[in-house]
Amino acid sequence: MSCLLEIDTLAYTYPGGPEALRGVTLRVRAGERVALVGPNGAGKSTLLLALVGLLPARGSIRVGGVALARDTLREIRRRIGLVFQDPNDQLFLPTIEEDVAFGPAQMGLAADEVRRRVGEALRAVGLEGLGGRPPHHLSGGERRAASLATVLPMEPHVLALDEPTTGLDPRSRRRAIGLLRDLGKTLLVATHDLEMALELCDRAVVLDGGTIAADGAPHDLFADAALMEAHGLEVPGSMRGTAPR
């Protein structure tokens, strides 16, 4: 598999605040599903925001060979579909269908093509027939699915998701994990849900203090109790009793 996402020495300091990213370098191959894990304040969400130019980080970002710059910003945001943690940050129009149509319409696509892509996106996330509903009429799980649907019509190369299972009941959480797996997309998932990371992702990156502390197979990293404790994490419940000390 080819390298799809290239991040080199990415750094960002919040105005008047801490240094959130300190020289992060990361490569993600096409088709990989990568979990970004770490304690609160580790830099996970900051990294996702920097990938699409929402934070002016130093360093370089390339997606499919295209470097993030002022004149490529629109294309980078097409190639990386960012799904925020809070659906209220993603859904802002009167109906779900309008929210999902917003991105492809901004791309200048013909109306028939926009409708086709909206229909495909709603079917992909299991919301076919619900496009006419206002976002606040949906359940928590449906709102998260709708948030994901808003980025699919741009046909992104990478899906970047911030805490996609937070606040979901067990059934909705299972549905979300299955949906992300079935999409067959390259994933970069910032999460505290290590059980989800074990089930969904083939790679985990531990961020702490704005730097990469470990990178490897989720089962191998999460089984290392000393590593987990050192970076403010816990061995997942399904693995307790098997972790080395």
Coordinates of C-alpha atoms in Angstrom, one line a residue:
M1 CA 0.0 0.0 0.0
S2 CA 1.2 3.5 -0.9
C3 CA 1.8 6.3 1.6
L4 CA -1.3 8.5 1.5
L5 CA -0.9 10.9 4.3
E6 CA 2.5 12.4 5.2
I7 CA 2.9 14.6 8.3
D8 CA 6.4 16.1 8.9
T9 CA 7.5 17.9 12.1
L10 CA 4.1 19.3 12.8
A11 CA 4.1 21.9 15.6
Y12 CA 1.4 24.2 17.0
T13 CA 1.2 26.4 20.1
Y14 CA -2.1 27.9 21.2
P15 CA -2.0 31.7 21.6
G16 CA -1.0 32.4 25.2
G17 CA -1.2 28.7 25.9
P18 CA 0.7 25.4 25.8
E19 CA 2.6 23.9 22.9
A20 CA 0.0 21.3 21.7
L21 CA 2.1 19.6 19.0
R22 CA 5.8 19.3 19.1
G23 CA 7.3 18.0 15.9
V24 CA 4.9 15.2 15.1
T25 CA 5.9 13.1 12.1
L26 CA 3.6 10.4 10.9
R27 CA 3.0 8.3 7.7
V28 CA -0.4 6.7 7.0
R29 CA -0.7 4.2 4.1
A30 CA -3.8 4.0 1.9
G31 CA -6.4 1.7 3.6
E32 CA -4.9 1.9 7.1
R33 CA -7.2 2.5 10.1
V34 CA -5.2 4.4 12.7
A35 CA -6.3 5.1 16.2
L36 CA -4.8 8.3 17.9
V37 CA -4.9 7.6 21.6
G38 CA -3.6 9.5 24.6
P39 CA -4.7 11.5 27.7
N40 CA -6.7 14.7 27.6
G41 CA -4.5 17.5 26.2
A42 CA -2.2 15.1 24.3
G43 CA -2.7 16.8 21.0
K44 CA -5.1 14.4 19.3
S45 CA -7.9 16.9 18.4
T46 CA -5.3 19.6 17.6
L47 CA -3.6 17.3 15.1
L48 CA -6.9 16.6 13.3
L49 CA -7.7 20.3 13.1
A50 CA -4.3 21.1 11.8
L51 CA -4.6 18.5 9.0
V52 CA -7.3 20.6 7.3
G53 CA -5.8 23.9 8.0
L54 CA -8.2 25.0 10.8
L55 CA -5.1 25.7 12.9
P56 CA -2.0 27.3 11.4
A57 CA 0.5 24.6 12.4
R58 CA 4.2 24.7 11.4
G59 CA 5.6 21.8 9.5
S60 CA 4.2 20.1 6.4
I61 CA 1.2 18.0 5.5
R62 CA 0.7 16.1 2.2
V63 CA -2.3 14.1 1.1
G64 CA -1.9 12.0 -2.0
G65 CA 1.1 14.1 -2.9
V66 CA -0.7 17.5 -2.5
A67 CA 0.9 19.7 0.1
L68 CA -1.3 21.8 2.5
A69 CA -0.9 25.5 1.5
R70 CA -3.2 28.5 1.1
D71 CA -3.9 27.8 -2.6
T72 CA -4.5 24.0 -2.0
L73 CA -6.7 24.4 1.1
R74 CA -10.0 23.6 -0.7
E75 CA -8.5 20.5 -2.2
I76 CA -7.0 19.3 1.1
R77 CA -10.4 19.7 2.7
R78 CA -11.9 17.6 0.0
R79 CA -9.3 14.9 0.4
I80 CA -9.6 14.8 4.2
G81 CA -13.1 14.5 5.6
L82 CA -13.0 15.9 9.2
V83 CA -15.9 14.8 11.4
F84 CA -16.0 16.8 14.6
Q85 CA -16.7 15.3 18.1
D86 CA -19.8 17.4 18.5
P87 CA -22.4 17.0 15.8
N88 CA -23.6 20.6 16.5
D89 CA -20.3 21.7 14.9
Q90 CA -21.1 19.7 11.7
L91 CA -24.9 20.1 11.3
F92 CA -26.1 23.7 10.9
L93 CA -28.8 23.7 8.2
P94 CA -32.6 23.1 8.6
T95 CA -32.5 19.5 7.4
I96 CA -30.0 16.6 7.2
E97 CA -30.3 16.5 3.4
E98 CA -29.3 20.2 3.2
D99 CA -26.3 19.6 5.5
V100 CA -25.1 16.6 3.4
A101 CA -25.6 18.6 0.1
F102 CA -23.7 21.6 1.4
G103 CA -20.2 20.3 0.6
P104 CA -20.7 19.0 -2.9
A105 CA -22.7 22.1 -3.8
Q106 CA -19.8 24.2 -2.8
M107 CA -17.6 22.1 -5.1
G108 CA -19.7 23.4 -8.0
L109 CA -21.2 20.1 -8.9
A110 CA -24.3 19.9 -11.0
A111 CA -27.6 19.6 -9.1
D112 CA -28.2 16.0 -10.3
E113 CA -24.8 14.9 -9.2
V114 CA -25.3 16.6 -5.8
R115 CA -28.5 14.7 -5.4
R116 CA -26.9 11.4 -6.4
R117 CA -24.0 11.9 -3.9
V118 CA -26.4 12.9 -1.1
G119 CA -28.5 9.8 -1.7
E120 CA -25.5 7.6 -1.7
A121 CA -24.1 9.2 1.5
L122 CA -27.4 8.8 3.4
R123 CA -27.7 5.2 2.3
A124 CA -24.1 4.5 3.4
V125 CA -24.7 5.7 6.9
G126 CA -28.2 4.1 7.3
L127 CA -30.2 7.3 7.1
E128 CA -32.0 6.8 3.8
G129 CA -35.5 8.3 4.1
L130 CA -34.5 10.6 7.0
G131 CA -32.9 13.4 4.9
G132 CA -35.8 15.7 5.4
R133 CA -35.6 15.7 9.1
P134 CA -34.1 18.5 11.2
P135 CA -30.9 17.4 13.0
H136 CA -32.5 17.9 16.4
H137 CA -35.2 15.3 15.6
L138 CA -32.6 12.6 15.3
S139 CA -31.2 10.4 18.1
G140 CA -27.6 10.8 19.2
G141 CA -26.4 7.9 17.1
E142 CA -28.3 9.2 14.0
R143 CA -26.8 12.6 14.5
R144 CA -23.3 11.2 14.5
A145 CA -24.1 9.2 11.4
A146 CA -25.4 12.4 9.8
S147 CA -22.2 14.2 10.7
L148 CA -20.2 11.4 8.9
A149 CA -22.6 11.7 5.9
T150 CA -21.7 15.3 5.4
V151 CA -18.2 14.5 4.4
L152 CA -18.8 11.4 2.2
P153 CA -20.1 13.3 -0.9
M154 CA -16.7 14.9 -1.3
E155 CA -15.3 11.4 -1.8
P156 CA -12.4 12.0 0.7
H157 CA -9.2 10.0 0.6
V158 CA -9.0 10.0 4.4
L159 CA -11.6 10.2 7.1
A160 CA -10.4 12.0 10.3
L161 CA -12.8 11.5 13.2
D162 CA -12.7 13.0 16.6
E163 CA -14.2 10.7 19.3
P164 CA -16.8 9.0 17.0
T165 CA -18.3 6.8 19.8
T166 CA -18.5 9.3 22.7
G167 CA -21.9 9.4 24.2
L168 CA -23.4 6.5 22.2
D169 CA -25.4 3.7 23.8
P170 CA -24.0 0.2 23.2
R171 CA -26.2 -0.5 20.2
S172 CA -25.4 2.8 18.5
R173 CA -21.7 2.3 19.3
R174 CA -21.7 -1.1 17.6
R175 CA -23.5 0.3 14.6
A176 CA -20.9 3.1 14.4
I177 CA -17.9 0.7 14.5
G178 CA -19.5 -1.5 11.8
L179 CA -20.2 1.5 9.6
L180 CA -16.7 2.8 9.8
R181 CA -15.3 -0.6 9.0
D182 CA -17.7 -1.2 6.1
L183 CA -16.8 2.2 4.4
G184 CA -13.4 0.8 3.5
K185 CA -11.8 4.2 3.9
T186 CA -8.4 5.2 5.3
L187 CA -9.2 6.3 8.9
L188 CA -7.5 8.5 11.4
V189 CA -9.5 8.2 14.6
A190 CA -8.8 10.3 17.8
T191 CA -10.4 8.3 20.6
H192 CA -10.5 7.4 24.3
D193 CA -12.5 4.2 23.4
L194 CA -9.6 1.7 23.4
E195 CA -12.0 -1.2 22.9
M196 CA -13.2 0.4 19.7
A197 CA -9.6 1.0 18.6
L198 CA -8.9 -2.7 19.2
E199 CA -11.8 -3.8 17.1
L200 CA -11.6 -1.3 14.3
C201 CA -8.0 -0.2 13.9
D202 CA -5.0 -2.1 12.6
R203 CA -2.6 0.5 14.1
A204 CA -2.4 2.8 17.1
V205 CA -0.4 5.9 17.8
V206 CA 0.0 7.0 21.4
L207 CA 0.2 10.8 21.7
D208 CA 1.3 12.5 24.9
G209 CA 2.5 16.0 25.4
G210 CA 2.2 16.8 21.7
T211 CA 4.6 14.1 20.7
I212 CA 4.3 10.5 19.5
A213 CA 5.2 8.2 22.4
A214 CA 4.5 4.8 20.7
D215 CA 3.3 3.5 17.4
G216 CA 2.3 -0.1 16.6
A217 CA -0.4 -2.7 16.6
P218 CA -3.2 -1.8 19.0
H219 CA -3.1 -5.2 20.8
D220 CA 0.7 -5.0 21.4
L221 CA 0.6 -1.4 22.7
F222 CA -2.5 -1.7 24.8
A223 CA -1.2 -4.9 26.4
D224 CA 1.8 -3.1 27.8
A225 CA 0.6 -2.0 31.2
A226 CA 3.8 0.1 31.9
L227 CA 3.4 2.0 28.6
M228 CA -0.2 2.6 29.2
E229 CA 0.3 3.9 32.8
A230 CA 3.1 6.1 31.7
H231 CA 0.9 7.9 29.3
G232 CA -2.3 8.2 31.3
L233 CA -4.1 5.3 29.8
E234 CA -5.5 2.0 31.1
V235 CA -5.3 -1.5 29.6
P236 CA -8.7 -2.2 28.0
G237 CA -11.0 -4.3 30.1
S238 CA -11.0 -7.1 27.5
M239 CA -7.2 -7.4 27.9
R240 CA -6.8 -7.3 31.6
G241 CA -5.0 -10.3 33.0
T242 CA -3.0 -10.6 29.8
A243 CA -1.0 -7.4 30.0
P244 CA 2.8 -7.5 30.9
R245 CA 3.9 -5.5 33.9

